[in-house]
PDB file of C-alpha atoms and ligand atoms in Angstrom:
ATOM      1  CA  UNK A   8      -1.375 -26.682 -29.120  1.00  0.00           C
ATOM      2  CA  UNK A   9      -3.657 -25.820 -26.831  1.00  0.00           C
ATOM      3  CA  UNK A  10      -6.312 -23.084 -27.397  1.00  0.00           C
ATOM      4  CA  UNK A  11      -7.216 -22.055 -23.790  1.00  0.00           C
ATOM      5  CA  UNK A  12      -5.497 -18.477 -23.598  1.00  0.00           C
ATOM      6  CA  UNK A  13      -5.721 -18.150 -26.881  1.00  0.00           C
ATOM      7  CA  UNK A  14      -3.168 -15.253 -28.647  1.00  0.00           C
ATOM      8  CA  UNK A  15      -6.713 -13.290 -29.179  1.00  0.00           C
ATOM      9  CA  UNK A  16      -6.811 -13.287 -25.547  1.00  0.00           C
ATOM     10  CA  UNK A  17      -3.479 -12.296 -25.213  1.00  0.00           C
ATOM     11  CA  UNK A  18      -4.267  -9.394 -27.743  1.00  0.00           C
ATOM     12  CA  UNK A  19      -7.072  -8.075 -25.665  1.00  0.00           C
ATOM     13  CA  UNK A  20      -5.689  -8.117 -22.297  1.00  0.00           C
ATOM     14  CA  UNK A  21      -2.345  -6.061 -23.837  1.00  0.00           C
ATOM     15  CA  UNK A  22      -4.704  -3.321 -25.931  1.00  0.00           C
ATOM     16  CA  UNK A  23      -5.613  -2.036 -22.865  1.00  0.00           C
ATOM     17  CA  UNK A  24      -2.435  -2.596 -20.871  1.00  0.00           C
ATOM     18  CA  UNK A  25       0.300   0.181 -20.881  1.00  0.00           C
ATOM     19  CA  UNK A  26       3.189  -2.617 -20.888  1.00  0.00           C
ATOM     20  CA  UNK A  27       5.157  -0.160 -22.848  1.00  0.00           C
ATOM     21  CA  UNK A  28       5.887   2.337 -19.515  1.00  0.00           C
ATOM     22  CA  UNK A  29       5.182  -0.378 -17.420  1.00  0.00           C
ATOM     23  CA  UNK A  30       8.866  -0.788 -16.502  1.00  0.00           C
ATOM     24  CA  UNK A  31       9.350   2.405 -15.522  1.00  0.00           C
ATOM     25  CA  UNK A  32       6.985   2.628 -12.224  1.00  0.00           C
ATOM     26  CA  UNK A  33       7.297   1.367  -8.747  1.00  0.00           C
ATOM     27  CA  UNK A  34       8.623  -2.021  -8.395  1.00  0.00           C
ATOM     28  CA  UNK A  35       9.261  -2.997 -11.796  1.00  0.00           C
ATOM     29  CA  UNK A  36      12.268  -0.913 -11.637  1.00  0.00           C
ATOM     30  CA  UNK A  37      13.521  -3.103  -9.586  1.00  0.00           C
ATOM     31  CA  UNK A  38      12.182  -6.293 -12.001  1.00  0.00           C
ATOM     32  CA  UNK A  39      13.875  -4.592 -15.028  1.00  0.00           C
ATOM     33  CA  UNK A  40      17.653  -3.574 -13.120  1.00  0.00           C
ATOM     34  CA  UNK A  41      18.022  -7.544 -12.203  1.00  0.00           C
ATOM     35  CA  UNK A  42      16.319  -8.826 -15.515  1.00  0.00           C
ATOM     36  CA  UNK A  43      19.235  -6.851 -16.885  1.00  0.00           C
ATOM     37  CA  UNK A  44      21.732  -7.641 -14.316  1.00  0.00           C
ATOM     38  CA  UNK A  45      20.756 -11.498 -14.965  1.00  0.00           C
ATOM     39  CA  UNK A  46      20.973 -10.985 -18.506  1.00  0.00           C
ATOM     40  CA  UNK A  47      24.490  -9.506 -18.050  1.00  0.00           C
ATOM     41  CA  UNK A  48      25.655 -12.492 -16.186  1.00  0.00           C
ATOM     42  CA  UNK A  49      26.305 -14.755 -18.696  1.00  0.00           C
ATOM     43  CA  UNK A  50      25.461 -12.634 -22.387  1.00  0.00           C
ATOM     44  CA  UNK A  51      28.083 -13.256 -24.779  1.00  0.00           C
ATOM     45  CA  UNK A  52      29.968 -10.508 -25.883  1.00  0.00           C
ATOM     46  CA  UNK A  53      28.707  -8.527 -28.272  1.00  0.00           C
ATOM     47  CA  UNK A  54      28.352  -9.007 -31.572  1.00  0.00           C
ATOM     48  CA  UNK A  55      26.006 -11.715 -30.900  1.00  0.00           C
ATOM     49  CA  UNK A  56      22.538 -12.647 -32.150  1.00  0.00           C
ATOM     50  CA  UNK A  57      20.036 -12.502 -29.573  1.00  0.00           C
ATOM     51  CA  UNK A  58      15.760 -13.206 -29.945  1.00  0.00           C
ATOM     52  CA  UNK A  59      13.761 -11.434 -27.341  1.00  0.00           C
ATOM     53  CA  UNK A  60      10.382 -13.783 -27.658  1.00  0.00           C
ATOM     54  CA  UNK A  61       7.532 -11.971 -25.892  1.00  0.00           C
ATOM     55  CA  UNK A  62       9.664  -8.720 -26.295  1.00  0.00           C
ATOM     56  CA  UNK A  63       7.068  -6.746 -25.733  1.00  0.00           C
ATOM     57  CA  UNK A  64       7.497  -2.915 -26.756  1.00  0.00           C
ATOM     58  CA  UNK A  65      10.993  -3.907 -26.831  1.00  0.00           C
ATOM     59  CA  UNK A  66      11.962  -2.672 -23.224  1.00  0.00           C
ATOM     60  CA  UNK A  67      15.375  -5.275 -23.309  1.00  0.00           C
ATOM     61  CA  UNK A  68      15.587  -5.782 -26.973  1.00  0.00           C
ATOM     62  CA  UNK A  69      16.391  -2.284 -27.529  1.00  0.00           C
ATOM     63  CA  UNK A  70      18.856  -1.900 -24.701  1.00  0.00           C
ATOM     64  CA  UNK A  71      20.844  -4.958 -26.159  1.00  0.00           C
ATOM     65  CA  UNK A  72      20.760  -3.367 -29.605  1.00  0.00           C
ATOM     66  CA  UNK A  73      22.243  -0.375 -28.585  1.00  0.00           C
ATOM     67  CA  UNK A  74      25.020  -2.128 -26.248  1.00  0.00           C
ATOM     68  CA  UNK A  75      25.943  -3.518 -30.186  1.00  0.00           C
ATOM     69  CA  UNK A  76      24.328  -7.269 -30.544  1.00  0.00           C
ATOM     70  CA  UNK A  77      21.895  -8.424 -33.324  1.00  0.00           C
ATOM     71  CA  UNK A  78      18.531  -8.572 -31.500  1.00  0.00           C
ATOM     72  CA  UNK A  79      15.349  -9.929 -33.290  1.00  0.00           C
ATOM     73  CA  UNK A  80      12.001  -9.316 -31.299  1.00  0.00           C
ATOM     74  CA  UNK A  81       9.012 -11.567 -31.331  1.00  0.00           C
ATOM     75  CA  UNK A  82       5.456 -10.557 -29.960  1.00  0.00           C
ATOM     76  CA  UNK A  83       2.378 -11.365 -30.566  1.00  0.00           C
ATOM     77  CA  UNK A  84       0.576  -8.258 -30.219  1.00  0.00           C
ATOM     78  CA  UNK A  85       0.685  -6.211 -32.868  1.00  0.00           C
ATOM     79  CA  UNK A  86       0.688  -3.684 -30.552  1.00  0.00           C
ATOM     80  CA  UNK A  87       3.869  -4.155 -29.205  1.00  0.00           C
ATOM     81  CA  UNK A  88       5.718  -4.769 -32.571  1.00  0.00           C
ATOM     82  CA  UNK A  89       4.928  -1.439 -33.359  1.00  0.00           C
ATOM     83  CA  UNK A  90       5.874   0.413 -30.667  1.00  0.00           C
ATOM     84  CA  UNK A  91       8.858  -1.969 -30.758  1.00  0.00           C
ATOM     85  CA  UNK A  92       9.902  -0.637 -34.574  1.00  0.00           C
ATOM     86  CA  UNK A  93       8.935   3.049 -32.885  1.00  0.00           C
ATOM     87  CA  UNK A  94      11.625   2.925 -30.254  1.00  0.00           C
ATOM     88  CA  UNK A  95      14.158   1.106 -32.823  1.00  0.00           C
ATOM     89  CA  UNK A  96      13.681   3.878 -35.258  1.00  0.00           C
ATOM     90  CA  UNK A  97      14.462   6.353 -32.435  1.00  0.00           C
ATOM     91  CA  UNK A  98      17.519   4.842 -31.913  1.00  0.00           C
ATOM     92  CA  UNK A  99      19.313   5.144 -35.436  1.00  0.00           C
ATOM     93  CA  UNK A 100      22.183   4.169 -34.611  1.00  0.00           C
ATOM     94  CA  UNK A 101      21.967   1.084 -33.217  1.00  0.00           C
ATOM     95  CA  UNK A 102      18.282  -0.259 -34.414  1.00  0.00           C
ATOM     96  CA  UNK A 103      16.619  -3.787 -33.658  1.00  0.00           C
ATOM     97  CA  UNK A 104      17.642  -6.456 -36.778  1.00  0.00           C
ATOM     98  CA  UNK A 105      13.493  -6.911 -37.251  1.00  0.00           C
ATOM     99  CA  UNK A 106      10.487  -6.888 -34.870  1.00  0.00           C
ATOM    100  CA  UNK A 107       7.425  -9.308 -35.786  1.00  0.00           C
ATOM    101  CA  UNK A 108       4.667 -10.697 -34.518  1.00  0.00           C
ATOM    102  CA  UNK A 109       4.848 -14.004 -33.782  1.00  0.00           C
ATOM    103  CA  UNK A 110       3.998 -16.990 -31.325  1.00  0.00           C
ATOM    104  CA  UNK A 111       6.660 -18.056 -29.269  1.00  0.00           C
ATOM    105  CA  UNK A 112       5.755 -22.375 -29.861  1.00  0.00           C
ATOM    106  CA  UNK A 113       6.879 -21.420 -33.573  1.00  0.00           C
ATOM    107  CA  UNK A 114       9.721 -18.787 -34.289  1.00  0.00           C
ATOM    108  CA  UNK A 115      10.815 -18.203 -37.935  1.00  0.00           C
ATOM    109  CA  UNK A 116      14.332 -18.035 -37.137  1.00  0.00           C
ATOM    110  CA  UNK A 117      15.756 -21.197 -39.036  1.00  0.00           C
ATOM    111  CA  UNK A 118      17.964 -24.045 -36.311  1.00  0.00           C
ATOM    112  CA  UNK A 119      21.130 -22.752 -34.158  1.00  0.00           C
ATOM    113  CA  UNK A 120      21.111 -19.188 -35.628  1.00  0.00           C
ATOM    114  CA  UNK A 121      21.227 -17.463 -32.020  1.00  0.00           C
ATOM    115  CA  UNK A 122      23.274 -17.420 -29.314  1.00  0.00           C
ATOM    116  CA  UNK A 123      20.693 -16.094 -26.850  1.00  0.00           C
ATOM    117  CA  UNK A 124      16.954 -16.396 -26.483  1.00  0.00           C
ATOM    118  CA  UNK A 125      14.720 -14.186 -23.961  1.00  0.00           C
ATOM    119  CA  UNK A 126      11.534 -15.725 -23.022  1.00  0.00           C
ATOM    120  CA  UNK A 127      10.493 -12.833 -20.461  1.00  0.00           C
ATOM    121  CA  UNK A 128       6.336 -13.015 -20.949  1.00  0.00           C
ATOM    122  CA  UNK A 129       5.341 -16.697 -23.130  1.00  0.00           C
ATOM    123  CA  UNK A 130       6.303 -18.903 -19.699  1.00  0.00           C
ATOM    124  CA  UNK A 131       3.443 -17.499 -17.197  1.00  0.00           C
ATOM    125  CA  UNK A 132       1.399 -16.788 -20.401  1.00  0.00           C
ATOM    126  CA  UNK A 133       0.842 -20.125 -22.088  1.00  0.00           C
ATOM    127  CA  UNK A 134      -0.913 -21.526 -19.280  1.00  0.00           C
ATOM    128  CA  UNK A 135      -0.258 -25.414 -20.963  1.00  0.00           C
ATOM    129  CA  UNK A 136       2.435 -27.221 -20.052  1.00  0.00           C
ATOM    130  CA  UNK A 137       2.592 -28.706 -23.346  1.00  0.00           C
ATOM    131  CA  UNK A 138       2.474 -25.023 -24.376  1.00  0.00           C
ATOM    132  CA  UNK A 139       5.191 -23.943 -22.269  1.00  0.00           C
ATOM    133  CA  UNK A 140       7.043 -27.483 -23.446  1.00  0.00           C
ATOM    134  CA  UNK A 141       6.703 -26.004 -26.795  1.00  0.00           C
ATOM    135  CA  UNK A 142       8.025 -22.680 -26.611  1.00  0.00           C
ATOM    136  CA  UNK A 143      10.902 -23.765 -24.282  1.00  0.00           C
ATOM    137  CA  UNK A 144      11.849 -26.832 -27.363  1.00  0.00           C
ATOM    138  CA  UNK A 145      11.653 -23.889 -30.272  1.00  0.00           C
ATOM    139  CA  UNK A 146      14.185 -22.151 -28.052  1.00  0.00           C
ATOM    140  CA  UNK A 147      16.224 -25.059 -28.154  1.00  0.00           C
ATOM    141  CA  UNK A 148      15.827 -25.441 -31.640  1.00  0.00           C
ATOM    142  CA  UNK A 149      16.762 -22.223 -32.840  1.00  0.00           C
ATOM    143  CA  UNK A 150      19.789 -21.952 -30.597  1.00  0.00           C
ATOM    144  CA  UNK A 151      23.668 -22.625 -31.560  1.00  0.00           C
ATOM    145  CA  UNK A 152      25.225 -25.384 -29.559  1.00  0.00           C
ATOM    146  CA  UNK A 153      25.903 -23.750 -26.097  1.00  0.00           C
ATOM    147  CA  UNK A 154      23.693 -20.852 -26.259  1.00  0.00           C
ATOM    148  CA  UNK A 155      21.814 -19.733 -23.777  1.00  0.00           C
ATOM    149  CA  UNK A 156      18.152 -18.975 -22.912  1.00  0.00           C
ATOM    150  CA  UNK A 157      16.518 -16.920 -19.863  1.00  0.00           C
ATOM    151  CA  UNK A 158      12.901 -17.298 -19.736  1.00  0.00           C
ATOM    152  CA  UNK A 159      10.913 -15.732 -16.623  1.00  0.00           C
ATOM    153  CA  UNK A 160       8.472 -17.506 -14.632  1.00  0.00           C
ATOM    154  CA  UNK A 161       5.581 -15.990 -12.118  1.00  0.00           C
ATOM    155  CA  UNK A 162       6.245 -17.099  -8.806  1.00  0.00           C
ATOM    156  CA  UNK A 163       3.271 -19.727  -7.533  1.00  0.00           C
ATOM    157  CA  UNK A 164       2.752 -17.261  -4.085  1.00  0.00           C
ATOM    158  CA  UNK A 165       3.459 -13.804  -5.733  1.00  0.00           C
ATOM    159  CA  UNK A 166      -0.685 -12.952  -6.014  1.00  0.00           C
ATOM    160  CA  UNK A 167      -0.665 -14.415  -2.299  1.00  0.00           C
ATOM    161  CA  UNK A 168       1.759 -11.718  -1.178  1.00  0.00           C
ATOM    162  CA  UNK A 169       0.358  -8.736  -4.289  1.00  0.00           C
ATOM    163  CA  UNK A 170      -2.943  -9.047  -2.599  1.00  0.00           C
ATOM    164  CA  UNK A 171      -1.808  -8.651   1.146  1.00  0.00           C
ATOM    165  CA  UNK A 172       0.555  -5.833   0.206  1.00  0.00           C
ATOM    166  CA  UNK A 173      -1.747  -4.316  -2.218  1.00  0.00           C
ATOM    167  CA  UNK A 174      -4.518  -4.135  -0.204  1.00  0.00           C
ATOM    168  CA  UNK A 175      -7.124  -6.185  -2.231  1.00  0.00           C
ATOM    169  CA  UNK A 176      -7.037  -9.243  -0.320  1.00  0.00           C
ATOM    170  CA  UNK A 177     -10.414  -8.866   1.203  1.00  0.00           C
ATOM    171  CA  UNK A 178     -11.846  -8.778  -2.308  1.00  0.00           C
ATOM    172  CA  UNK A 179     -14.569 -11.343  -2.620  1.00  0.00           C
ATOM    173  CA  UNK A 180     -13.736 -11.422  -6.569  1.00  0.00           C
ATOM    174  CA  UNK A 181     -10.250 -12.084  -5.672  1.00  0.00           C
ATOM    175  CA  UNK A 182     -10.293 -14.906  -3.255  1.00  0.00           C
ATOM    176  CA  UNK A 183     -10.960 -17.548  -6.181  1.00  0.00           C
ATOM    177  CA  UNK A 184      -8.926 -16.439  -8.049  1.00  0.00           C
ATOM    178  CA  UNK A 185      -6.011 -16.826  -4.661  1.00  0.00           C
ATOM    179  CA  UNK A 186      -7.487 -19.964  -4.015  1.00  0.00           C
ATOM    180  CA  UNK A 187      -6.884 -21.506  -7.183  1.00  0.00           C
ATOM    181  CA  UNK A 188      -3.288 -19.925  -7.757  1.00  0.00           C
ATOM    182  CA  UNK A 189      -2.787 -21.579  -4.320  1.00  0.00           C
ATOM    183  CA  UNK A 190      -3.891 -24.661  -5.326  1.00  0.00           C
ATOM    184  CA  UNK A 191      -2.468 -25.476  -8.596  1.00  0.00           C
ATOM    185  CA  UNK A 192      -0.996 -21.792 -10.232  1.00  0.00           C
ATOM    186  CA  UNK A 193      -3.271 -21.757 -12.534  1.00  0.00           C
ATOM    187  CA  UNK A 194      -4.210 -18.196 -12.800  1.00  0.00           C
ATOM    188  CA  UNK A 195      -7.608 -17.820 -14.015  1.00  0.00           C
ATOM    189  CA  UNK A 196      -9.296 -14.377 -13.831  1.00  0.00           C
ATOM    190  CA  UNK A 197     -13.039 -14.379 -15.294  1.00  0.00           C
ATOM    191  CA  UNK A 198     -13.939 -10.745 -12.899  1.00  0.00           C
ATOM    192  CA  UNK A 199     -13.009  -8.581 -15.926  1.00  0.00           C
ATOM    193  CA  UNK A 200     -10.618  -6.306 -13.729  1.00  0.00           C
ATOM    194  CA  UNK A 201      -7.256  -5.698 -15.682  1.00  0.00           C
ATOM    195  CA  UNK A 202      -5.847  -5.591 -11.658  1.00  0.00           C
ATOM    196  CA  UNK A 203      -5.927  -9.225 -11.518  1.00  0.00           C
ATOM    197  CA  UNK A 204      -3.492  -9.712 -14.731  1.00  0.00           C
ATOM    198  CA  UNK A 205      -5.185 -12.416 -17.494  1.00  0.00           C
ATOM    199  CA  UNK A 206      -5.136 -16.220 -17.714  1.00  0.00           C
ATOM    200  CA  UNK A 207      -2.077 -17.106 -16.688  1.00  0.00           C
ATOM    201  CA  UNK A 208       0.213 -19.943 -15.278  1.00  0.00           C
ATOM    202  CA  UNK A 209       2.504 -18.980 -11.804  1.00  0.00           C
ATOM    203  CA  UNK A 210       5.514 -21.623 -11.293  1.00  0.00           C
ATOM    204  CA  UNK A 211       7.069 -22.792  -8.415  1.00  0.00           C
ATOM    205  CA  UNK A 212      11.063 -22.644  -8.901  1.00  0.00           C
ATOM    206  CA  UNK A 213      11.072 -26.379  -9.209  1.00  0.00           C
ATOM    207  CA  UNK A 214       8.863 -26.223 -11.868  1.00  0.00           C
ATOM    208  CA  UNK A 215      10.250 -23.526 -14.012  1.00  0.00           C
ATOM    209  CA  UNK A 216      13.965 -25.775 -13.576  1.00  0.00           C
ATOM    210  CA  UNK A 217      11.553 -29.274 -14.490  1.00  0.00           C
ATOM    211  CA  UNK A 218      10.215 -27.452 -17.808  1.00  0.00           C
ATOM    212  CA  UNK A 219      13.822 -26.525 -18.843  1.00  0.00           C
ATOM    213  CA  UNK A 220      15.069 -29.954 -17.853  1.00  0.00           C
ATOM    214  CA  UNK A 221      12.185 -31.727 -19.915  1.00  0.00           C
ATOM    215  CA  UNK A 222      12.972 -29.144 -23.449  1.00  0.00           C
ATOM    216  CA  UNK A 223      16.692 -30.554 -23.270  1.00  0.00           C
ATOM    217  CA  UNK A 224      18.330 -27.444 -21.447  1.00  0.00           C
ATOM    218  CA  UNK A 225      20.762 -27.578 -18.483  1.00  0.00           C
ATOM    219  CA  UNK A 226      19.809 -25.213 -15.989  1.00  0.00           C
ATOM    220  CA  UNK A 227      22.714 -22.640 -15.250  1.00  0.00           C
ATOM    221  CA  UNK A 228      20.959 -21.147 -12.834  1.00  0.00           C
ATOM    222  CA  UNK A 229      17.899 -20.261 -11.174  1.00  0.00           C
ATOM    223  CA  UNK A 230      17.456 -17.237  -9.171  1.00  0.00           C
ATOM    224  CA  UNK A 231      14.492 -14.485  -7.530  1.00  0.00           C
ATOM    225  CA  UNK A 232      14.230 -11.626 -10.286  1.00  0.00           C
ATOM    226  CA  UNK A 233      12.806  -8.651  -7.094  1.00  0.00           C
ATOM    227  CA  UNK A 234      13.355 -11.145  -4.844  1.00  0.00           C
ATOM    228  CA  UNK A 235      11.304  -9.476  -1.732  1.00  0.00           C
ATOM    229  CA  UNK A 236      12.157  -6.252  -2.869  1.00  0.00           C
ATOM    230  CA  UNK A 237       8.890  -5.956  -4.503  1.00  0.00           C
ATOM    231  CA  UNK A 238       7.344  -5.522  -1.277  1.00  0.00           C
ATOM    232  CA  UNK A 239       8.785  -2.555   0.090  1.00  0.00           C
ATOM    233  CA  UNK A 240       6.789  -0.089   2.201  1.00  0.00           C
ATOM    234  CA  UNK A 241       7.422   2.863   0.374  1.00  0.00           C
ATOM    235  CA  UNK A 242       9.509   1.238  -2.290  1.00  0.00           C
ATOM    236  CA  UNK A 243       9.897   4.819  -4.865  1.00  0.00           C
ATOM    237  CA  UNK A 244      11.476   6.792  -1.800  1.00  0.00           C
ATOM    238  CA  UNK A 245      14.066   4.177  -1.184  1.00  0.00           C
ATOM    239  CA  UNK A 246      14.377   3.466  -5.115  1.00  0.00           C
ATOM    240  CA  UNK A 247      15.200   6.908  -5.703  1.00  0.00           C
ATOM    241  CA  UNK A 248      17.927   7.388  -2.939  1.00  0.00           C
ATOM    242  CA  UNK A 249      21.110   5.647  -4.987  1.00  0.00           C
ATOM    243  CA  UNK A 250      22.460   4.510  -1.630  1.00  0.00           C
ATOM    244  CA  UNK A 251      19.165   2.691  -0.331  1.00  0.00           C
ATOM    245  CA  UNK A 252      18.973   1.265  -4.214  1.00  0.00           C
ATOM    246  CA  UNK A 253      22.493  -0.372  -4.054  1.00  0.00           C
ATOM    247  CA  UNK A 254      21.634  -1.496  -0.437  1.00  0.00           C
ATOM    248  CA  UNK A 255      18.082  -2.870  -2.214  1.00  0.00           C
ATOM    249  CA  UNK A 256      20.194  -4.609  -4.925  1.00  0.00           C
ATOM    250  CA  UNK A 257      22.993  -5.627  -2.730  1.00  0.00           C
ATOM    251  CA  UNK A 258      19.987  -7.610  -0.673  1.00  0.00           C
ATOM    252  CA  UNK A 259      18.474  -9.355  -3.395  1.00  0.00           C
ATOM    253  CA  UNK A 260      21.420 -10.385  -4.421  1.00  0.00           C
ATOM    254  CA  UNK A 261      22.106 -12.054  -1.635  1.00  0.00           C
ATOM    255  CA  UNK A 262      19.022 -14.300  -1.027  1.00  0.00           C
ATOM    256  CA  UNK A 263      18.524 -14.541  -5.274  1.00  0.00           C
ATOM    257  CA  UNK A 264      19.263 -18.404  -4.694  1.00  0.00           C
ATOM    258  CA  UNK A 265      18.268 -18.896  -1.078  1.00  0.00           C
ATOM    259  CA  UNK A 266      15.930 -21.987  -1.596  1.00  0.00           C
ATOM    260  CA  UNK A 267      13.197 -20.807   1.451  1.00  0.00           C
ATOM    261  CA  UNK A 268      12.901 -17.004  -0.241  1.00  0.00           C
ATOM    262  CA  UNK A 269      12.623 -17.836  -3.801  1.00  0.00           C
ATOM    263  CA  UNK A 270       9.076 -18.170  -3.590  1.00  0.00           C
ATOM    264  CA  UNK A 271       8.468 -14.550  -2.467  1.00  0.00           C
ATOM    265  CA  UNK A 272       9.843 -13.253  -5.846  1.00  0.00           C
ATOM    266  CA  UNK A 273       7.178 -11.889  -7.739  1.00  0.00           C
ATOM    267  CA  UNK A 274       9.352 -13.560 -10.608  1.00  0.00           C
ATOM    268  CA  UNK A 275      11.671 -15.965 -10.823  1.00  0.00           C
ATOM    269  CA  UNK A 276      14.225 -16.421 -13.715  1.00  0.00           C
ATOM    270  CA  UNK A 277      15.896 -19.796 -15.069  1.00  0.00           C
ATOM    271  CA  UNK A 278      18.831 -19.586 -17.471  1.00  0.00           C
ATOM    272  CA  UNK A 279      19.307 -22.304 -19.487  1.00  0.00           C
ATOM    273  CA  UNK A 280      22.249 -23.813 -21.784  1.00  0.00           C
ATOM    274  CA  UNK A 281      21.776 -25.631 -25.077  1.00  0.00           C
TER     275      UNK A 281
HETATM  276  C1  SAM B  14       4.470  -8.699 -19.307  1.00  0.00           C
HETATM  277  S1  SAM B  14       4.952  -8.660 -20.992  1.00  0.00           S
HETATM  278  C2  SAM B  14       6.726  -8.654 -20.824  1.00  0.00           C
HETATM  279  C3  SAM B  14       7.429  -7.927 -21.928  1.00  0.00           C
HETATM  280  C4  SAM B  14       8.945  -7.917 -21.823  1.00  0.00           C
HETATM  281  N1  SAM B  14       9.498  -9.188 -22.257  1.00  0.00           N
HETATM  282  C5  SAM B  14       9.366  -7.652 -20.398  1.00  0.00           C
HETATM  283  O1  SAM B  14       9.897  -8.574 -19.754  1.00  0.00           O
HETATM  284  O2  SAM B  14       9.181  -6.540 -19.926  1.00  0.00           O
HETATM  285  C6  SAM B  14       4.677 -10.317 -21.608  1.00  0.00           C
HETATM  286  C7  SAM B  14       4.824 -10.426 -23.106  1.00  0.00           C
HETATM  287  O3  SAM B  14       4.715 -11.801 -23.505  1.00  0.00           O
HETATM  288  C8  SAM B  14       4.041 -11.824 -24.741  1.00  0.00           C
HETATM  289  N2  SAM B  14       3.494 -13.149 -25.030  1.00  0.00           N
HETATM  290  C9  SAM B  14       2.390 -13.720 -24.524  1.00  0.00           C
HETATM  291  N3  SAM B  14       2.169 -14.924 -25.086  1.00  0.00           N
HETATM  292  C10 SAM B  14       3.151 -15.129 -25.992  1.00  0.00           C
HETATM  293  C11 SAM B  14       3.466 -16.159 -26.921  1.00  0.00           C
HETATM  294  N4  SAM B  14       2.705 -17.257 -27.043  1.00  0.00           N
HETATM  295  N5  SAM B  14       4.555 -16.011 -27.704  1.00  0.00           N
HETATM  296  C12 SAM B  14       5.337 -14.914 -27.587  1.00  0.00           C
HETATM  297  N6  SAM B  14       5.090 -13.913 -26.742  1.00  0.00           N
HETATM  298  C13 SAM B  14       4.010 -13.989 -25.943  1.00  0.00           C
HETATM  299  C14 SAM B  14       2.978 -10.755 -24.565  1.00  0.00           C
HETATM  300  O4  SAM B  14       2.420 -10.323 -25.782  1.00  0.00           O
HETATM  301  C15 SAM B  14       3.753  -9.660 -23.850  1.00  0.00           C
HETATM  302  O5  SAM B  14       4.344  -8.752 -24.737  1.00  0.00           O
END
């Protein structure tokens, strides 16, 4: 394993982050109605055992509990498991199975005990391939024959297009940081400035299929999360007018697997089967 980006790393970059509303602002609506669209797609019905891995405050673990399946959630920031056991004990009824924390290159869950893995966070944040190799072969391990696994990449251009459409471009701190993710996605931000995310690794599409490919998966599919969505001018007023938002969706949808705009996600998704 390697130890660049260490977990304590990991730790420090999420105390300060608010992941836990981050879903619910601009843009990453958008990221969390197709993460759950995608999921849809091919989910089993429930009751079926699923392990969010990087579940964060349990965003999509806790929406699959209460639509009935058996959801276990993995984090590593203690953080995030407890606000993860928070929003399970708000929702009696149908709570998460456990929360942890926990490293997604080695999951407690014993071999072929799930039918579905998420792996929405440890893929752009183990910046090792051998890392990523890891995580992606525990997956595999832990699933039944046939079961499936989505794990979510960072596109290779999406700081490219973040800083042009976010205005921070022209930041002198920045442009290394561009450069680099140009160069080779290694995402490496030394400047301090939460803005620029933490050490991180952004895939091409290609690559995110070649990791699956190498862990033993078959790629089902792989498809642009916002697609260019992301980039609306204005993206809240025509978010929050239901007919622009199904026009929004209906777009993305369209281009999810067009080869020359899958790079222009800010995230890309491949689904995998054991
Ligand atoms: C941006 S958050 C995404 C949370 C949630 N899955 C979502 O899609 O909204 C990324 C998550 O990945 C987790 N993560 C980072 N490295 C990990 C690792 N080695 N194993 C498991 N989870 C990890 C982080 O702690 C964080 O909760």
């Amino acid at each position: 394993m390697s130890d660049h980006n260490s977990l304590d790393d990991i730790v420090r970059y999420y105390d300060d982050a608010k992941e836990s509303s981050r879903l619910g602002a601009g843009w990453f609506q958008l990221e969390q109605a197709r993460t759950q669209e995608l999921i849809l797609r091919h989910l089993p019905p429930a009751p079926a055992t699923v392990v969010d891995v990087g579940g964060g405050a349990g965003a999509y673990a806790c929406w699959l509990a209460a639509r009935g399946y058996h959801v276990h959630l993995i984090d590593p920031v203690p953080k995030h498991v407890e606000q993860a056991r928070a929003a399970s004990m708000r929702q009696a009824e149908h709570p998460l199975a456990s929360a942890q924390v926990g490293d997604a290159r080695h999951l407690p869950q014993g071999d072929a005990t799930a039918d579905a893995i998420l792996l929405l966070g440890p893929l752009y944040h183990l910046a090792e391939r051998e890392d990523r190799l890891a995580c992606l072969r525990e997956a595999h391990r832990v699933l039944r024959p046939r079961g499936l696994a989505w794990g979510a990449g960072i596109s290779r251009f999406a700081s490219l297009f973040d800083s042009l459409s976010g205005g921070f471009f022209d930041d002198p701190a920045f442009a290394p940081i561009l450069a680099r993710d140009l160069e080779d996605g290694q995402h490496r931000n030394s400047t301090g400035n939460p803005l620029y995310f933490t050490d991180a690794f952004f895939h091409r599409p290609g690559e995110l299929s070649r990791d699956f490919l190498a862990a033993g998966f078959q790629v089902v599919e792989i498809v642009a999360i916002e697609g260019p969505g992301w980039l609306a001018r204005d993206f809240d007023r025509l978010w929050n007018d239901p007919l622009q938002r199904e026009r929004m969706l209906a777009a993305v949808r369209k281009v999810e697997r067009e080869p020359s705009v899958l790079g222009a996600s800010s995230h890309i998704m491949a689904i995998g089967r054991k």
